[in-house]
Amino acid sequence: MFGQEIGIDLGTATVLIYVKGKGIVLREPSVVAIEKSTKKVVYVGNLAEKMIGRTPSNIETIRPLKDGVISNYEATAKMLKFLLRKVCGKTIFKPRVMVCIPSTISEVEDRAVREAAYEAGAKFVELIEEPRAAAMGAGIDIKKPMGSMIVDVGGGTTDVAVISFGSIVKAKSIKVAGDKFDEAIIKYIRKTYNILIGEPTAEEVKIKIGCLVPFDTAIEMDIKGRNLDTGLPMVVVVNSDDIYHALKEPISEIIDAIHIMLSDTPPELVGDISENGIVLTGGGALIYGFAELISDKIGIPVVVAKDPIECVVKGTGIAMQNREIS
Ligand code: ADP
Ligand code: MG
């Protein structure tokens, strides 16, 4: 076969691309900058993300995926085309592509992903359910007759799934993940310090000092925002305890979802899960204390997978490899 074999994790926050034989070759934010009058894509990924909140009036930045599915078809297809070209170069051979999709996706959404991938230049498209890919990428041998639970905390959604014998037994998706954490931080800082901060600042705060279990010694950070009384710029010092309080509400919704999933899972599988532990994947899993908090609340071991943002796309690599073996 002349075309490359490519795995794509088309996330709400991040797109990752895996090339068979090479590994992960691309990781960029799922953002495109579009010229309003011509609808032409001017920037994609890292460059487009830098423009958020700073665009000139003739350009808009959009995130073409929302809650794990395509919300702007044209922009998604253009983004994919740009990224595939970046990866494949100027070859005339079209790639064979495996794209990850949420397990709770509708038929229409499923078709949209396939069509966007064909439009972006794929010769052949197959889809793989994200929780299966995430589990494989986290190092779980999913074919075993052993239940495992994957909790993938992404940008728009948290997906909780139970897998056994290589298939998804149960899956649930809630719209509480990284973006909701950012919103909760914006809300808390507005209420506590009377200043308004933007989403990129909230995300930076979350990544730098966010915690779900308080640090032994609180960490501080200066943040810039707009004073809501004067309308003028202002700097305040926030600390990790602030963020701990800010994140309490969204995180409790994730814990509830895990709880409900466990109480709905057959007892044998719950036994396996409590023995092997719940595995956390996705960028949201990187917040300090995530595993410890869930383990505390649910009473079973929890681990964060190695390189959690990369698990899903690594799983596509393993699935492509296994396709050849089986
Ligand atoms: P998706 O699969 O939806 O594209 P990702 O798995 O890439 O999402 O996760 C993106 C989310 O992870 C974003 O909300 C981002 O802010 C968050 N994130 C990334 N790195 C970290 C970190 N070190 N600490 C906390 N959150 C992080
Ligand atoms: Mg994801």
CSV table of C-alpha atoms and ligand atoms in Angstrom, one decimal:
chain,number,residue,atom,x,y,z
A,1,MET,CA,0.0,0.0,0.0
A,2,PHE,CA,1.4,3.4,-1.0
A,3,GLY,CA,-0.8,5.7,1.1
A,4,GLN,CA,0.0,6.2,4.8
A,5,GLU,CA,-2.2,4.7,7.5
A,6,ILE,CA,-3.3,7.5,9.8
A,7,GLY,CA,-5.1,7.6,13.2
A,8,ILE,CA,-6.9,10.8,14.1
A,9,ASP,CA,-8.2,11.9,17.5
A,10,LEU,CA,-10.6,14.6,16.5
A,11,GLY,CA,-11.2,16.2,19.9
A,12,THR,CA,-13.2,19.2,21.0
A,13,ALA,CA,-10.0,20.8,22.3
A,14,THR,CA,-7.1,19.0,20.6
A,15,VAL,CA,-6.5,17.2,17.4
A,16,LEU,CA,-3.8,14.5,17.4
A,17,ILE,CA,-2.5,12.5,14.5
A,18,TYR,CA,-0.7,9.2,14.5
A,19,VAL,CA,1.1,7.8,11.5
A,20,LYS,CA,1.6,4.0,11.4
A,21,GLY,CA,5.3,3.3,11.7
A,22,LYS,CA,6.1,6.8,13.0
A,23,GLY,CA,3.9,7.4,16.1
A,24,ILE,CA,2.3,10.7,17.1
A,25,VAL,CA,3.3,13.3,14.5
A,26,LEU,CA,0.9,16.2,15.3
A,27,ARG,CA,-0.8,17.7,18.3
A,28,GLU,CA,-2.6,21.0,17.8
A,29,PRO,CA,-5.7,22.8,19.2
A,30,SER,CA,-8.9,22.2,17.3
A,31,VAL,CA,-9.3,25.9,16.3
A,32,VAL,CA,-9.6,27.5,12.9
A,33,ALA,CA,-9.4,31.2,12.0
A,34,ILE,CA,-11.7,32.2,9.1
A,35,GLU,CA,-11.9,35.3,7.0
A,36,LYS,CA,-15.5,36.3,7.4
A,37,SER,CA,-16.1,37.7,3.9
A,38,THR,CA,-14.6,34.9,1.9
A,39,LYS,CA,-15.0,32.0,4.4
A,40,LYS,CA,-11.4,31.2,3.7
A,41,VAL,CA,-9.5,29.4,6.4
A,42,VAL,CA,-6.5,31.6,7.2
A,43,TYR,CA,-5.0,29.8,10.2
A,44,VAL,CA,-5.4,26.3,11.8
A,45,GLY,CA,-4.3,24.9,15.1
A,46,ASN,CA,-1.6,26.6,17.2
A,47,LEU,CA,-1.6,29.8,15.1
A,48,ALA,CA,-5.4,30.1,15.1
A,49,GLU,CA,-5.5,29.5,18.9
A,50,LYS,CA,-3.1,32.5,19.5
A,51,MET,CA,-5.7,34.7,17.7
A,52,ILE,CA,-8.6,33.8,20.1
A,53,GLY,CA,-9.8,37.1,21.7
A,54,ARG,CA,-7.4,39.1,19.5
A,55,THR,CA,-8.9,38.8,16.0
A,56,PRO,CA,-9.1,41.7,13.6
A,57,SER,CA,-12.8,42.5,12.6
A,58,ASN,CA,-12.6,40.6,9.3
A,59,ILE,CA,-11.4,37.3,11.0
A,60,GLU,CA,-13.2,35.0,13.4
A,61,THR,CA,-11.8,32.1,15.3
A,62,ILE,CA,-14.0,29.0,15.8
A,63,ARG,CA,-13.8,25.7,17.5
A,64,PRO,CA,-15.5,23.5,14.8
A,65,LEU,CA,-16.2,20.7,17.3
A,66,LYS,CA,-18.5,20.9,20.2
A,67,ASP,CA,-19.1,18.3,22.9
A,68,GLY,CA,-17.1,15.7,21.0
A,69,VAL,CA,-19.1,16.0,17.7
A,70,ILE,CA,-18.9,18.3,14.6
A,71,SER,CA,-20.8,21.5,15.1
A,72,ASN,CA,-19.4,23.3,12.0
A,73,TYR,CA,-19.0,20.8,9.2
A,74,GLU,CA,-17.2,23.0,6.7
A,75,ALA,CA,-14.6,24.3,9.1
A,76,THR,CA,-14.0,20.7,10.4
A,77,ALA,CA,-13.3,19.4,6.9
A,78,LYS,CA,-11.0,22.4,6.1
A,79,MET,CA,-9.1,21.9,9.4
A,80,LEU,CA,-8.7,18.2,8.7
A,81,LYS,CA,-7.6,18.9,5.1
A,82,PHE,CA,-5.0,21.4,6.3
A,83,LEU,CA,-3.6,19.0,9.0
A,84,LEU,CA,-3.6,15.9,6.8
A,85,ARG,CA,-1.6,17.9,4.2
A,86,LYS,CA,0.8,19.0,6.9
A,87,VAL,CA,1.3,15.3,7.9
A,88,CYS,CA,1.3,13.7,4.4
A,89,GLY,CA,3.2,16.3,2.5
A,90,LYS,CA,2.7,16.5,-1.3
A,91,THR,CA,2.2,12.8,-2.0
A,92,ILE,CA,-0.4,11.8,-4.6
A,93,PHE,CA,-1.3,8.7,-2.6
A,94,LYS,CA,-4.3,9.3,-0.3
A,95,PRO,CA,-4.1,8.0,3.3
A,96,ARG,CA,-6.2,5.4,4.9
A,97,VAL,CA,-7.7,7.0,8.0
A,98,MET,CA,-9.1,5.8,11.3
A,99,VAL,CA,-11.0,8.5,13.2
A,100,CYS,CA,-12.2,8.3,16.8
A,101,ILE,CA,-15.8,9.0,17.6
A,102,PRO,CA,-17.7,9.2,20.9
A,103,SER,CA,-19.5,6.0,21.7
A,104,THR,CA,-22.8,7.9,22.2
A,105,ILE,CA,-22.7,9.5,18.7
A,106,SER,CA,-25.9,9.6,16.5
A,107,GLU,CA,-26.0,8.2,12.9
A,108,VAL,CA,-26.0,11.7,11.4
A,109,GLU,CA,-23.0,12.7,13.5
A,110,ASP,CA,-21.2,9.5,12.5
A,111,ARG,CA,-21.8,10.2,8.8
A,112,ALA,CA,-20.6,13.8,9.2
A,113,VAL,CA,-17.2,12.6,10.6
A,114,ARG,CA,-16.8,10.1,7.7
A,115,GLU,CA,-17.7,12.6,5.1
A,116,ALA,CA,-15.4,15.3,6.6
A,117,ALA,CA,-12.5,12.8,6.5
A,118,TYR,CA,-13.2,11.9,2.9
A,119,GLU,CA,-13.5,15.6,2.0
A,120,ALA,CA,-10.2,16.2,3.7
A,121,GLY,CA,-8.5,13.7,1.4
A,122,ALA,CA,-8.8,10.3,2.9
A,123,LYS,CA,-9.0,7.3,0.5
A,124,PHE,CA,-10.7,5.0,3.0
A,125,VAL,CA,-12.2,6.0,6.4
A,126,GLU,CA,-13.0,3.8,9.4
A,127,LEU,CA,-14.2,4.9,12.8
A,128,ILE,CA,-13.3,3.7,16.2
A,129,GLU,CA,-15.1,4.4,19.5
A,130,GLU,CA,-13.1,6.7,21.7
A,131,PRO,CA,-13.4,4.8,25.0
A,132,ARG,CA,-12.0,1.6,23.3
A,133,ALA,CA,-9.2,3.6,21.8
A,134,ALA,CA,-8.5,5.4,25.1
A,135,ALA,CA,-8.3,2.1,27.0
A,136,MET,CA,-5.9,0.5,24.5
A,137,GLY,CA,-3.8,3.7,24.5
A,138,ALA,CA,-3.7,3.5,28.3
A,139,GLY,CA,-2.2,0.1,28.1
A,140,ILE,CA,-5.3,-2.0,28.9
A,141,ASP,CA,-5.6,-5.3,27.1
A,142,ILE,CA,-9.3,-4.8,26.2
A,143,LYS,CA,-9.8,-8.3,24.7
A,144,LYS,CA,-9.4,-9.9,28.1
A,145,PRO,CA,-12.6,-11.2,29.8
A,146,MET,CA,-12.1,-8.6,32.5
A,147,GLY,CA,-14.1,-5.5,33.1
A,148,SER,CA,-12.4,-2.1,33.0
A,149,MET,CA,-13.6,1.4,33.4
A,150,ILE,CA,-12.3,4.4,31.5
A,151,VAL,CA,-13.1,8.0,32.4
A,152,ASP,CA,-11.9,10.4,29.6
A,153,VAL,CA,-12.0,14.0,30.7
A,154,GLY,CA,-11.7,16.1,27.6
A,155,GLY,CA,-12.5,19.7,26.7
A,156,GLY,CA,-16.3,19.5,26.2
A,157,THR,CA,-17.3,16.1,27.6
A,158,THR,CA,-16.4,13.6,30.1
A,159,ASP,CA,-17.0,10.0,28.9
A,160,VAL,CA,-17.4,7.2,31.3
A,161,ALA,CA,-17.3,3.7,29.8
A,162,VAL,CA,-17.2,0.1,31.0
A,163,ILE,CA,-15.4,-2.2,28.6
A,164,SER,CA,-15.2,-6.0,28.6
A,165,PHE,CA,-14.2,-8.6,25.9
A,166,GLY,CA,-13.1,-5.8,23.6
A,167,SER,CA,-16.5,-4.2,23.6
A,168,ILE,CA,-18.3,-1.3,25.3
A,169,VAL,CA,-20.7,-2.7,27.9
A,170,LYS,CA,-22.0,0.7,29.0
A,171,ALA,CA,-21.1,4.3,28.2
A,172,LYS,CA,-22.3,7.7,29.2
A,173,SER,CA,-21.2,11.2,28.2
A,174,ILE,CA,-21.7,14.3,30.3
A,175,LYS,CA,-21.1,17.9,29.2
A,176,VAL,CA,-18.8,18.7,32.1
A,177,ALA,CA,-15.1,18.7,31.4
A,178,GLY,CA,-12.2,21.1,30.9
A,179,ASP,CA,-14.3,23.9,29.4
A,180,LYS,CA,-16.7,23.8,32.4
A,181,PHE,CA,-13.7,23.9,34.8
A,182,ASP,CA,-12.6,27.1,33.0
A,183,GLU,CA,-16.1,28.6,33.3
A,184,ALA,CA,-16.3,27.8,37.0
A,185,ILE,CA,-12.9,29.6,37.5
A,186,ILE,CA,-14.2,32.7,35.7
A,187,LYS,CA,-17.3,32.7,37.8
A,188,TYR,CA,-15.5,32.2,41.1
A,189,ILE,CA,-12.9,34.9,40.3
A,190,ARG,CA,-15.7,37.4,39.3
A,191,LYS,CA,-17.6,36.7,42.5
A,192,THR,CA,-14.6,36.7,44.8
A,193,TYR,CA,-12.3,39.4,43.3
A,194,ASN,CA,-14.8,41.4,41.2
A,195,ILE,CA,-12.7,41.1,38.1
A,196,LEU,CA,-13.5,39.5,34.8
A,197,ILE,CA,-11.0,37.2,33.1
A,198,GLY,CA,-11.1,35.6,29.7
A,199,GLU,CA,-11.2,31.9,28.9
A,200,PRO,CA,-7.5,31.6,27.9
A,201,THR,CA,-6.5,33.1,31.3
A,202,ALA,CA,-8.9,30.8,33.2
A,203,GLU,CA,-7.4,27.8,31.4
A,204,GLU,CA,-3.9,29.0,32.3
A,205,VAL,CA,-4.9,29.3,35.9
A,206,LYS,CA,-6.4,25.8,35.9
A,207,ILE,CA,-3.2,24.3,34.4
A,208,LYS,CA,-0.8,26.2,36.6
A,209,ILE,CA,-2.5,26.1,40.0
A,210,GLY,CA,-5.6,24.1,39.6
A,211,CYS,CA,-6.2,21.3,42.2
A,212,LEU,CA,-9.0,19.0,43.3
A,213,VAL,CA,-7.2,18.2,46.5
A,214,PRO,CA,-5.6,21.2,48.2
A,215,PHE,CA,-1.8,21.5,48.0
A,216,ASP,CA,0.1,21.2,51.3
A,217,THR,CA,1.2,24.8,50.8
A,218,ALA,CA,-1.1,26.9,48.5
A,219,ILE,CA,0.5,28.2,45.3
A,220,GLU,CA,-0.2,31.8,44.2
A,221,MET,CA,-0.4,33.3,40.8
A,222,ASP,CA,-0.9,36.9,39.4
A,223,ILE,CA,-3.8,37.2,37.0
A,224,LYS,CA,-4.9,40.1,34.8
A,225,GLY,CA,-8.5,40.9,34.3
A,226,ARG,CA,-10.9,43.8,34.0
A,227,ASN,CA,-12.3,45.4,37.2
A,228,LEU,CA,-16.1,45.2,36.9
A,229,ASP,CA,-16.6,48.6,38.7
A,230,THR,CA,-14.0,50.7,36.9
A,231,GLY,CA,-13.8,48.8,33.7
A,232,LEU,CA,-10.0,49.2,33.9
A,233,PRO,CA,-7.3,46.4,33.9
A,234,MET,CA,-6.4,45.1,37.2
A,235,VAL,CA,-4.0,42.4,38.6
A,236,VAL,CA,-5.0,40.2,41.5
A,237,VAL,CA,-3.2,37.4,43.3
A,238,VAL,CA,-5.2,34.1,43.3
A,239,ASN,CA,-4.1,31.0,45.0
A,240,SER,CA,-4.7,27.2,44.5
A,241,ASP,CA,-7.2,27.1,47.3
A,242,ASP,CA,-9.4,29.5,45.4
A,243,ILE,CA,-9.3,27.2,42.4
A,244,TYR,CA,-10.0,24.1,44.6
A,245,HIS,CA,-13.2,25.8,45.7
A,246,ALA,CA,-14.1,26.9,42.2
A,247,LEU,CA,-13.8,23.4,40.8
A,248,LYS,CA,-15.9,21.7,43.5
A,249,GLU,CA,-19.2,22.0,41.7
A,250,PRO,CA,-18.2,20.7,38.2
A,251,ILE,CA,-16.1,17.9,39.7
A,252,SER,CA,-19.0,16.7,41.8
A,253,GLU,CA,-21.0,16.2,38.6
A,254,ILE,CA,-18.3,13.9,37.2
A,255,ILE,CA,-18.2,11.9,40.4
A,256,ASP,CA,-21.9,11.5,40.3
A,257,ALA,CA,-21.7,10.2,36.7
A,258,ILE,CA,-19.1,7.6,37.8
A,259,HIS,CA,-21.2,6.6,40.7
A,260,ILE,CA,-24.3,6.1,38.6
A,261,MET,CA,-22.3,4.1,36.0
A,262,LEU,CA,-21.0,1.8,38.7
A,263,SER,CA,-24.4,1.2,40.3
A,264,ASP,CA,-25.7,0.3,36.8
A,265,THR,CA,-22.9,-2.1,36.0
A,266,PRO,CA,-23.2,-5.9,36.5
A,267,PRO,CA,-21.6,-7.0,39.9
A,268,GLU,CA,-18.9,-9.2,38.3
A,269,LEU,CA,-17.6,-6.3,36.2
A,270,VAL,CA,-17.8,-4.0,39.3
A,271,GLY,CA,-15.6,-6.6,41.0
A,272,ASP,CA,-13.0,-6.4,38.2
A,273,ILE,CA,-13.1,-2.6,38.2
A,274,SER,CA,-12.5,-2.4,41.9
A,275,GLU,CA,-9.6,-4.7,41.6
A,276,ASN,CA,-8.0,-3.1,38.6
A,277,GLY,CA,-8.9,0.5,39.3
A,278,ILE,CA,-10.6,3.1,37.2
A,279,VAL,CA,-8.3,4.6,34.5
A,280,LEU,CA,-8.4,8.3,33.8
A,281,THR,CA,-7.5,9.7,30.4
A,282,GLY,CA,-7.9,13.1,28.5
A,283,GLY,CA,-6.3,16.4,29.3
A,284,GLY,CA,-8.7,17.1,32.2
A,285,ALA,CA,-7.2,14.2,34.1
A,286,LEU,CA,-4.0,16.2,34.5
A,287,ILE,CA,-5.4,18.4,37.2
A,288,TYR,CA,-3.6,17.8,40.5
A,289,GLY,CA,-5.5,15.4,42.8
A,290,PHE,CA,-8.0,14.1,40.3
A,291,ALA,CA,-7.3,10.4,40.9
A,292,GLU,CA,-7.1,10.9,44.7
A,293,LEU,CA,-10.4,12.7,44.9
A,294,ILE,CA,-12.3,10.1,42.9
A,295,SER,CA,-10.8,7.3,44.8
A,296,ASP,CA,-11.7,9.0,48.1
A,297,LYS,CA,-15.3,9.5,47.0
A,298,ILE,CA,-16.0,6.2,45.2
A,299,GLY,CA,-13.8,4.0,47.4
A,300,ILE,CA,-11.9,2.1,44.6
A,301,PRO,CA,-8.4,2.7,43.2
A,302,VAL,CA,-8.1,5.3,40.4
A,303,VAL,CA,-5.0,5.9,38.2
A,304,VAL,CA,-4.2,8.5,35.7
A,305,ALA,CA,-2.9,6.9,32.5
A,306,LYS,CA,0.5,7.8,31.3
A,307,ASP,CA,0.4,10.8,28.9
A,308,PRO,CA,-3.4,11.0,29.2
A,309,ILE,CA,-3.9,13.5,26.3
A,310,GLU,CA,-2.3,11.0,23.9
A,311,CYS,CA,-4.2,7.8,25.0
A,312,VAL,CA,-7.0,8.0,22.4
A,313,VAL,CA,-4.7,8.5,19.4
A,314,LYS,CA,-2.2,5.9,20.6
A,315,GLY,CA,-5.2,3.5,20.8
A,316,THR,CA,-5.8,4.1,17.1
A,317,GLY,CA,-2.2,3.1,16.4
A,318,ILE,CA,-2.7,-0.1,18.4
A,319,ALA,CA,-6.0,-0.8,16.6
A,320,MET,CA,-4.4,-0.3,13.2
A,321,GLN,CA,-1.6,-2.7,14.2
A,322,ASN,CA,-4.1,-5.3,15.5
A,323,ARG,CA,-6.1,-5.1,12.3
A,324,GLU,CA,-3.2,-6.5,10.5
A,325,ILE,CA,-2.7,-9.3,13.0
A,326,SER,CA,-6.3,-10.5,13.2
B,1,ADP,P1,-10.5,16.7,23.8
B,1,ADP,O1,-10.4,15.2,23.7
B,1,ADP,O2,-11.9,17.1,24.1
B,1,ADP,O3,-10.0,17.4,22.6
B,1,ADP,P2,-8.3,16.8,25.6
B,1,ADP,O4,-8.2,15.4,26.1
B,1,ADP,O5,-7.2,17.3,24.7
B,1,ADP,O6,-9.7,17.2,25.0
B,1,ADP,O7,-8.3,17.7,26.9
B,1,ADP,C1,-8.4,19.1,26.8
B,1,ADP,C2,-8.7,19.7,28.1
B,1,ADP,O8,-7.6,19.4,29.0
B,1,ADP,C3,-8.8,21.2,28.1
B,1,ADP,O9,-9.9,21.7,28.8
B,1,ADP,C4,-7.5,21.7,28.7
B,1,ADP,O10,-7.6,22.9,29.4
B,1,ADP,C5,-7.2,20.5,29.7
B,1,ADP,N1,-5.8,20.4,30.1
B,1,ADP,C6,-4.7,20.2,29.3
B,1,ADP,N2,-3.6,20.1,30.0
B,1,ADP,C7,-4.0,20.3,31.3
B,1,ADP,C8,-3.3,20.3,32.6
B,1,ADP,N3,-1.9,20.1,32.6
B,1,ADP,N4,-4.0,20.5,33.7
B,1,ADP,C9,-5.3,20.6,33.6
B,1,ADP,N5,-6.1,20.6,32.5
B,1,ADP,C10,-5.4,20.4,31.4
B,2,MG,MG,-10.6,13.4,23.6
